mmCIF file of C-alpha atoms in Angstrom:
data_model
loop_
_atom_site.group_PDB
_atom_site.id
_atom_site.type_symbol
_atom_site.label_atom_id
_atom_site.label_comp_id
_atom_site.label_asym_id
_atom_site.label_seq_id
_atom_site.Cartn_x
_atom_site.Cartn_y
_atom_site.Cartn_z
ATOM 1 C CA MET A 30 -6.166 -12.438 23.623
ATOM 2 C CA GLN A 31 -8.293 -13.211 21.081
ATOM 3 C CA ARG A 32 -10.900 -10.115 21.354
ATOM 4 C CA ALA A 33 -7.686 -7.612 21.933
ATOM 5 C CA LYS A 34 -6.576 -8.758 18.115
ATOM 6 C CA GLU A 35 -9.807 -8.456 16.849
ATOM 7 C CA LYS A 36 -10.141 -4.737 18.958
ATOM 8 C CA GLY A 37 -6.720 -3.983 16.560
ATOM 9 C CA ARG A 38 -4.265 -5.400 18.776
ATOM 10 C CA ASP A 39 -2.275 -2.823 20.891
ATOM 11 C CA ASN A 40 -4.806 -2.701 23.411
ATOM 12 C CA PHE A 41 -6.201 -4.941 26.428
ATOM 13 C CA GLN A 42 -9.554 -6.444 27.127
ATOM 14 C CA ILE A 43 -10.894 -7.893 30.279
ATOM 15 C CA TYR A 44 -12.486 -10.779 30.922
ATOM 16 C CA ALA A 45 -16.548 -11.666 30.628
ATOM 17 C CA GLN A 46 -18.823 -14.746 30.488
ATOM 18 C CA ASP A 47 -19.918 -13.680 27.303
ATOM 19 C CA MET A 48 -16.569 -13.896 25.519
ATOM 20 C CA HIS A 49 -16.125 -17.850 26.869
ATOM 21 C CA ILE A 50 -19.778 -18.671 25.610
ATOM 22 C CA ARG A 51 -18.198 -17.429 22.124
ATOM 23 C CA ALA A 52 -14.892 -18.949 22.226
ATOM 24 C CA LEU A 53 -16.958 -21.926 22.628
ATOM 25 C CA GLU A 54 -19.191 -21.327 19.842
ATOM 26 C CA ARG A 55 -16.514 -20.507 17.199
ATOM 27 C CA LEU A 56 -14.648 -23.593 18.161
ATOM 28 C CA THR A 57 -17.724 -25.702 17.656
ATOM 29 C CA LEU A 58 -18.346 -23.999 14.632
ATOM 30 C CA GLU A 59 -14.799 -24.895 13.664
ATOM 31 C CA GLN A 60 -14.784 -28.413 14.048
ATOM 32 C CA GLU A 61 -17.774 -28.605 11.923
ATOM 33 C CA LEU A 62 -16.831 -26.927 9.163
ATOM 34 C CA ARG A 63 -13.910 -29.450 8.897
ATOM 35 C CA TYR A 64 -16.097 -32.147 7.753
ATOM 36 C CA ALA A 65 -18.646 -29.991 5.858
ATOM 37 C CA ILE A 66 -17.522 -30.752 2.773
ATOM 38 C CA GLU A 67 -17.609 -34.790 3.585
ATOM 39 C CA ARG A 68 -20.974 -34.269 4.770
ATOM 40 C CA ASN A 69 -21.869 -32.781 1.510
ATOM 41 C CA GLN A 70 -23.211 -29.946 3.981
ATOM 42 C CA LEU A 71 -20.974 -26.888 1.206
ATOM 43 C CA GLU A 72 -22.635 -25.875 -2.158
ATOM 44 C CA LEU A 73 -21.494 -23.681 -4.845
ATOM 45 C CA TYR A 74 -23.810 -21.259 -6.408
ATOM 46 C CA TYR A 75 -23.569 -19.146 -9.528
ATOM 47 C CA GLN A 76 -23.608 -15.230 -9.505
ATOM 48 C CA PRO A 77 -24.447 -14.633 -13.853
ATOM 49 C CA GLN A 78 -22.000 -11.830 -15.363
ATOM 50 C CA VAL A 79 -23.671 -10.141 -18.147
ATOM 51 C CA SER A 80 -22.631 -8.507 -21.239
ATOM 52 C CA VAL A 81 -23.883 -5.178 -20.138
ATOM 53 C CA GLY A 82 -24.423 -3.773 -23.905
ATOM 54 C CA GLU A 83 -26.375 -7.285 -24.961
ATOM 55 C CA GLY A 84 -28.345 -7.652 -21.216
ATOM 56 C CA ARG A 85 -27.055 -11.467 -21.672
ATOM 57 C CA MET A 86 -25.326 -14.072 -19.975
ATOM 58 C CA VAL A 87 -21.659 -14.303 -20.556
ATOM 59 C CA GLY A 88 -20.140 -15.783 -17.154
ATOM 60 C CA VAL A 89 -20.724 -16.457 -13.507
ATOM 61 C CA GLU A 90 -18.879 -16.183 -10.358
ATOM 62 C CA ALA A 91 -18.819 -19.338 -8.078
ATOM 63 C CA LEU A 92 -20.023 -18.592 -4.792
ATOM 64 C CA MET A 93 -19.850 -20.745 -1.698
ATOM 65 C CA ARG A 94 -22.818 -21.754 0.904
ATOM 66 C CA TRP A 95 -22.832 -23.405 4.086
ATOM 67 C CA HIS A 96 -26.428 -25.319 4.694
ATOM 68 C CA HIS A 97 -25.564 -26.848 8.315
ATOM 69 C CA PRO A 98 -28.180 -29.017 9.435
ATOM 70 C CA ARG A 99 -29.191 -27.769 12.790
ATOM 71 C CA HIS A 100 -28.379 -23.466 12.059
ATOM 72 C CA GLY A 101 -29.192 -23.468 8.459
ATOM 73 C CA ARG A 102 -27.771 -21.442 6.079
ATOM 74 C CA VAL A 103 -24.726 -20.109 7.457
ATOM 75 C CA SER A 104 -23.442 -16.452 5.941
ATOM 76 C CA PRO A 105 -20.548 -16.483 4.047
ATOM 77 C CA MET A 106 -19.181 -13.285 6.216
ATOM 78 C CA VAL A 107 -19.058 -15.764 9.141
ATOM 79 C CA PHE A 108 -17.537 -18.951 8.277
ATOM 80 C CA ILE A 109 -14.776 -17.691 5.259
ATOM 81 C CA PRO A 110 -13.272 -15.713 7.820
ATOM 82 C CA LEU A 111 -13.337 -18.567 10.082
ATOM 83 C CA ALA A 112 -11.718 -20.697 7.573
ATOM 84 C CA GLU A 113 -8.877 -18.386 6.802
ATOM 85 C CA GLU A 114 -8.138 -18.060 10.435
ATOM 86 C CA SER A 115 -8.076 -21.481 10.718
ATOM 87 C CA GLY A 116 -6.404 -22.576 7.330
ATOM 88 C CA LEU A 117 -8.932 -24.674 6.405
ATOM 89 C CA ILE A 118 -9.921 -21.924 3.575
ATOM 90 C CA GLU A 119 -7.017 -23.764 1.670
ATOM 91 C CA MET A 120 -8.613 -27.297 1.739
ATOM 92 C CA ILE A 121 -11.781 -25.759 1.100
ATOM 93 C CA GLY A 122 -10.776 -23.279 -1.664
ATOM 94 C CA ASP A 123 -9.368 -26.664 -3.364
ATOM 95 C CA TRP A 124 -12.810 -28.513 -3.452
ATOM 96 C CA ALA A 125 -14.386 -25.151 -4.470
ATOM 97 C CA LEU A 126 -11.636 -24.627 -7.349
ATOM 98 C CA ARG A 127 -12.601 -28.735 -8.772
ATOM 99 C CA THR A 128 -16.540 -28.396 -8.302
ATOM 100 C CA ALA A 129 -16.837 -25.334 -9.917
ATOM 101 C CA CYS A 130 -14.540 -26.204 -13.437
ATOM 102 C CA GLN A 131 -16.769 -29.605 -13.028
ATOM 103 C CA GLN A 132 -19.966 -28.160 -13.393
ATOM 104 C CA ALA A 133 -18.145 -25.473 -16.243
ATOM 105 C CA LYS A 134 -17.396 -28.638 -17.920
ATOM 106 C CA ARG A 135 -20.951 -30.534 -17.652
ATOM 107 C CA TRP A 136 -22.849 -27.411 -18.798
ATOM 108 C CA GLN A 137 -20.414 -27.353 -22.120
ATOM 109 C CA GLU A 138 -21.316 -31.277 -22.432
ATOM 110 C CA GLN A 139 -25.056 -30.034 -22.252
ATOM 111 C CA GLN A 140 -24.291 -27.688 -25.140
ATOM 112 C CA LEU A 141 -25.283 -24.658 -23.086
ATOM 113 C CA PRO A 142 -23.846 -21.281 -24.464
ATOM 114 C CA ALA A 143 -19.706 -20.731 -23.531
ATOM 115 C CA LEU A 144 -20.094 -19.441 -20.299
ATOM 116 C CA THR A 145 -16.677 -18.094 -18.183
ATOM 117 C CA MET A 146 -16.453 -19.579 -14.906
ATOM 118 C CA ALA A 147 -14.788 -17.349 -12.411
ATOM 119 C CA VAL A 148 -13.541 -18.731 -8.946
ATOM 120 C CA ASN A 149 -12.618 -16.947 -6.043
ATOM 121 C CA MET A 150 -9.008 -17.594 -4.271
ATOM 122 C CA SER A 151 -7.673 -16.673 -0.748
ATOM 123 C CA ALA A 152 -3.765 -15.830 -0.344
ATOM 124 C CA ARG A 153 -3.240 -19.280 1.057
ATOM 125 C CA GLN A 154 -4.350 -21.139 -1.704
ATOM 126 C CA PHE A 155 -2.770 -18.296 -4.082
ATOM 127 C CA LEU A 156 0.677 -17.978 -2.981
ATOM 128 C CA ARG A 157 0.925 -22.140 -2.067
ATOM 129 C CA PRO A 158 4.440 -23.012 -4.367
ATOM 130 C CA THR A 159 2.645 -25.535 -6.361
ATOM 131 C CA MET A 160 -0.484 -23.805 -6.798
ATOM 132 C CA VAL A 161 0.075 -22.951 -10.775
ATOM 133 C CA ASP A 162 0.259 -26.763 -11.447
ATOM 134 C CA GLU A 163 -2.399 -27.881 -9.310
ATOM 135 C CA VAL A 164 -4.615 -25.245 -11.324
ATOM 136 C CA ALA A 165 -3.401 -27.278 -14.442
ATOM 137 C CA ARG A 166 -3.934 -30.262 -12.962
ATOM 138 C CA ILE A 167 -7.440 -29.843 -12.189
ATOM 139 C CA LEU A 168 -7.889 -28.137 -15.910
ATOM 140 C CA GLN A 169 -6.381 -31.313 -17.033
ATOM 141 C CA GLU A 170 -7.996 -34.105 -15.252
ATOM 142 C CA ILE A 171 -11.494 -32.382 -16.236
ATOM 143 C CA GLY A 172 -11.318 -31.358 -19.459
ATOM 144 C CA LEU A 173 -11.800 -28.006 -19.236
ATOM 145 C CA ALA A 174 -9.831 -25.245 -21.599
ATOM 146 C CA SER A 175 -8.235 -23.021 -19.582
ATOM 147 C CA ALA A 176 -9.788 -19.805 -21.466
ATOM 148 C CA ASP A 177 -13.267 -20.473 -19.973
ATOM 149 C CA LEU A 178 -11.989 -20.601 -16.480
ATOM 150 C CA GLU A 179 -11.185 -17.110 -14.962
ATOM 151 C CA LEU A 180 -9.240 -16.394 -11.243
ATOM 152 C CA GLU A 181 -9.967 -13.683 -8.731
ATOM 153 C CA ILE A 182 -8.017 -11.797 -6.435
ATOM 154 C CA THR A 183 -8.360 -9.639 -4.001
ATOM 155 C CA GLU A 184 -6.340 -6.594 -4.243
ATOM 156 C CA SER A 185 -5.300 -6.948 -0.448
ATOM 157 C CA LEU A 186 -4.647 -10.342 -1.100
ATOM 158 C CA MET A 187 -1.877 -9.195 -3.812
ATOM 159 C CA MET A 188 -0.388 -6.923 -1.271
ATOM 160 C CA VAL A 189 0.568 -9.738 1.217
ATOM 161 C CA ASP A 190 3.288 -10.751 -0.745
ATOM 162 C CA VAL A 191 3.181 -8.622 -3.710
ATOM 163 C CA GLU A 192 6.880 -10.302 -6.010
ATOM 164 C CA ASN A 193 5.684 -13.924 -5.290
ATOM 165 C CA GLY A 194 1.931 -13.117 -6.466
ATOM 166 C CA ILE A 195 3.166 -11.278 -9.688
ATOM 167 C CA SER A 196 5.417 -14.273 -10.406
ATOM 168 C CA ALA A 197 2.113 -16.443 -9.888
ATOM 169 C CA MET A 198 -0.280 -14.162 -11.983
ATOM 170 C CA HIS A 199 2.692 -14.382 -15.222
ATOM 171 C CA ALA A 200 2.678 -18.108 -14.091
ATOM 172 C CA LEU A 201 -1.570 -18.684 -15.105
ATOM 173 C CA LYS A 202 -1.268 -16.382 -17.897
ATOM 174 C CA ALA A 203 1.387 -18.602 -19.593
ATOM 175 C CA ILE A 204 -0.672 -21.655 -19.357
ATOM 176 C CA GLY A 205 -3.793 -19.272 -20.277
ATOM 177 C CA VAL A 206 -5.884 -18.988 -17.533
ATOM 178 C CA GLY A 207 -7.691 -15.592 -16.896
ATOM 179 C CA LEU A 208 -7.040 -13.208 -13.962
ATOM 180 C CA SER A 209 -9.493 -10.807 -12.207
ATOM 181 C CA ILE A 210 -8.832 -8.078 -9.588
ATOM 182 C CA ASP A 211 -12.212 -8.090 -7.167
ATOM 183 C CA ASP A 212 -13.345 -5.310 -5.618
ATOM 184 C CA PHE A 213 -10.939 -2.981 -6.884
ATOM 185 C CA GLY A 214 -10.842 0.502 -5.574
ATOM 186 C CA THR A 215 -11.244 -1.547 -1.794
ATOM 187 C CA GLY A 216 -7.967 -2.354 -1.197
ATOM 188 C CA TYR A 217 -4.498 -0.256 -0.659
ATOM 189 C CA SER A 218 -2.464 -1.452 -3.743
ATOM 190 C CA SER A 219 -0.647 1.595 -5.482
ATOM 191 C CA LEU A 220 -1.269 2.293 -9.327
ATOM 192 C CA ASN A 221 2.782 1.430 -9.669
ATOM 193 C CA TYR A 222 1.740 -1.857 -8.528
ATOM 194 C CA LEU A 223 -1.361 -2.535 -10.495
ATOM 195 C CA LYS A 224 0.884 -1.658 -13.574
ATOM 196 C CA ARG A 225 2.866 -4.895 -13.136
ATOM 197 C CA PHE A 226 -0.435 -7.578 -12.305
ATOM 198 C CA PRO A 227 -0.795 -9.233 -15.988
ATOM 199 C CA ILE A 228 -4.831 -8.849 -15.643
ATOM 200 C CA ASP A 229 -7.608 -9.224 -17.935
ATOM 201 C CA ARG A 230 -10.329 -7.517 -15.468
ATOM 202 C CA LEU A 231 -11.277 -5.269 -12.687
ATOM 203 C CA LYS A 232 -14.628 -5.888 -11.076
ATOM 204 C CA ILE A 233 -15.460 -2.347 -9.404
ATOM 205 C CA ASP A 234 -16.902 -3.210 -5.713
ATOM 206 C CA LYS A 235 -21.055 -2.972 -5.131
ATOM 207 C CA SER A 236 -20.159 0.056 -2.543
ATOM 208 C CA PHE A 237 -19.414 2.248 -5.365
ATOM 209 C CA LEU A 238 -22.632 1.524 -7.282
ATOM 210 C CA ILE A 239 -24.515 1.897 -4.271
ATOM 211 C CA GLY A 240 -23.288 5.718 -4.161
ATOM 212 C CA ILE A 241 -23.218 6.586 -7.729
ATOM 213 C CA GLU A 242 -27.221 8.109 -7.437
ATOM 214 C CA THR A 243 -26.780 9.803 -4.712
ATOM 215 C CA ASN A 244 -23.130 10.828 -4.253
ATOM 216 C CA GLN A 245 -20.681 12.712 -5.932
ATOM 217 C CA ASP A 246 -17.785 11.578 -5.193
ATOM 218 C CA ASP A 247 -18.724 7.684 -5.586
ATOM 219 C CA LEU A 248 -20.053 8.667 -9.474
ATOM 220 C CA ALA A 249 -16.549 10.232 -9.968
ATOM 221 C CA ILE A 250 -14.405 7.187 -8.590
ATOM 222 C CA THR A 251 -16.557 4.625 -10.243
ATOM 223 C CA LEU A 252 -16.290 6.809 -13.876
ATOM 224 C CA ALA A 253 -12.055 7.391 -13.251
ATOM 225 C CA MET A 254 -12.262 3.320 -12.209
ATOM 226 C CA ILE A 255 -13.657 2.655 -15.887
ATOM 227 C CA ALA A 256 -11.305 5.550 -18.266
ATOM 228 C CA MET A 257 -8.351 4.122 -16.125
ATOM 229 C CA ALA A 258 -9.020 0.039 -16.874
ATOM 230 C CA HIS A 259 -9.837 0.681 -19.888
ATOM 231 C CA SER A 260 -7.078 2.945 -21.017
ATOM 232 C CA MET A 261 -4.691 -0.191 -20.295
ATOM 233 C CA GLY A 262 -6.490 -2.358 -22.176
ATOM 234 C CA LEU A 263 -8.488 -4.354 -19.481
ATOM 235 C CA SER A 264 -12.501 -5.135 -19.492
ATOM 236 C CA VAL A 265 -14.462 -3.581 -16.142
ATOM 237 C CA VAL A 266 -17.202 -5.681 -14.243
ATOM 238 C CA ALA A 267 -19.443 -3.978 -12.173
ATOM 239 C CA GLU A 268 -20.548 -5.718 -9.295
ATOM 240 C CA GLY A 269 -23.892 -5.386 -6.895
ATOM 241 C CA VAL A 270 -26.023 -4.018 -9.503
ATOM 242 C CA GLU A 271 -29.840 -3.225 -7.950
ATOM 243 C CA ASN A 272 -32.191 -1.312 -10.312
ATOM 244 C CA ALA A 273 -32.496 0.267 -14.020
ATOM 245 C CA ALA A 274 -30.702 3.403 -13.356
ATOM 246 C CA GLN A 275 -27.857 1.729 -12.341
ATOM 247 C CA LEU A 276 -27.249 -0.214 -15.621
ATOM 248 C CA ALA A 277 -28.252 2.544 -17.491
ATOM 249 C CA PHE A 278 -25.125 4.099 -15.757
ATOM 250 C CA LEU A 279 -23.274 1.574 -16.758
ATOM 251 C CA ARG A 280 -24.084 1.810 -20.433
ATOM 252 C CA ALA A 281 -23.713 5.372 -21.147
ATOM 253 C CA HIS A 282 -19.762 5.289 -19.338
ATOM 254 C CA ARG A 283 -19.213 1.746 -21.215
ATOM 255 C CA CYS A 284 -18.902 -0.917 -18.744
ATOM 256 C CA ASP A 285 -18.027 -3.977 -20.031
ATOM 257 C CA GLU A 286 -20.164 -6.525 -17.734
ATOM 258 C CA PHE A 287 -22.170 -6.286 -14.552
ATOM 259 C CA GLN A 288 -23.721 -8.651 -11.821
ATOM 260 C CA GLY A 289 -25.929 -7.966 -9.381
ATOM 261 C CA TYR A 290 -29.723 -8.215 -8.164
ATOM 262 C CA TYR A 291 -31.571 -6.524 -10.857
ATOM 263 C CA PHE A 292 -30.236 -9.884 -13.485
ATOM 264 C CA SER A 293 -30.360 -12.492 -10.573
ATOM 265 C CA THR A 294 -29.484 -13.587 -7.394
ATOM 266 C CA PRO A 295 -26.611 -16.696 -6.390
ATOM 267 C CA VAL A 296 -28.434 -19.645 -7.903
ATOM 268 C CA PRO A 297 -27.697 -23.341 -7.666
ATOM 269 C CA ALA A 298 -26.345 -24.932 -10.809
ATOM 270 C CA ARG A 299 -30.004 -26.461 -11.983
ATOM 271 C CA GLU A 300 -31.052 -22.466 -12.232
ATOM 272 C CA ILE A 301 -28.502 -21.729 -14.673
ATOM 273 C CA PRO A 302 -29.743 -22.920 -17.716
ATOM 274 C CA ALA A 303 -33.281 -20.687 -17.557
ATOM 275 C CA LEU A 304 -31.394 -17.730 -16.816
ATOM 276 C CA LEU A 305 -29.464 -18.088 -20.226
ATOM 277 C CA GLU A 306 -32.845 -17.287 -21.587
ATOM 278 C CA LYS A 307 -33.400 -14.306 -19.725
ATOM 279 C CA ARG A 308 -31.719 -10.957 -21.765
ATOM 280 C CA LEU A 309 -32.852 -6.959 -20.690
ATOM 281 C CA GLU A 310 -33.894 -4.983 -22.744
ATOM 282 C CA PRO A 311 -32.223 -1.658 -23.391
ATOM 283 C CA VAL A 312 -32.275 1.088 -20.619
ATOM 284 C CA ASP A 313 -32.337 5.120 -21.256
ATOM 285 C CA SER A 314 -28.748 6.074 -21.215
ATOM 286 C CA ALA A 315 -27.955 7.593 -18.058
ATOM 287 C CA PRO A 316 -26.355 11.380 -17.878
ATOM 288 C CA ALA A 317 -22.712 11.950 -16.272
ATOM 289 C CA ASP A 318 -24.458 14.182 -13.455
ATOM 290 C CA LEU A 319 -26.509 11.684 -11.871
ATOM 291 C CA PRO A 320 -26.566 12.564 -8.396
ATOM 292 C CA GLY A 321 -28.849 14.945 -7.493
#
């Protein structure tokens, strides 16, 4: 049954021994994930968000990592979907939000330069009726200003329950929390919905950046997203920047911020202070007809 669902439903799959083995492995991993927090196996890494114009860090995105005692590092591509399907994502998401806010406050107490803390939210977590009150309570308990927190929401998440999602976003904005749409361009929200979202930033999915050097369509789409966001008064963050040519392109077309391996991979919290000293030298602007 599970294999049939994975194949898109409305089909049948014949039982095979490997299905049984896979099901057992999945059940075991789910049970181990339930205890991962109390066993201190989960950790947040932080990927710098960098000003395109200035070449310096202005924020970080908190990303979850699972260090399994037997399997080593378990990919988020494996355990995040598992957490969402099993309902564990709410517990894990709550832990991540509180931990990220605590870390942001710790950096402030160390008198480091100001950084915005971006935290991803799952659909289950975001659409929970008590979500806004819980975010406000965490910020108050930790002593972190709401302006220092940004919640990242995917397009597909918002389409789960558009009206309640928009209401939640307005409530978050009312308490001063920043909002961004993550992986923009990969979901299926219409522009009619987008204009109703009280967001601050769009994050362009890395799949478009990968293609701008060779694909005219990816180039055109990326330019259109930057122009559209700016016309709506939104800032733009490009994900997955891996080389100087991509950064030059973003500078030439006034993208606001970027994140990606060209500046830094996601790192443990202890490595962030050193990265705050890093500056990228200006690079020559790339022409608009970059492909070819």
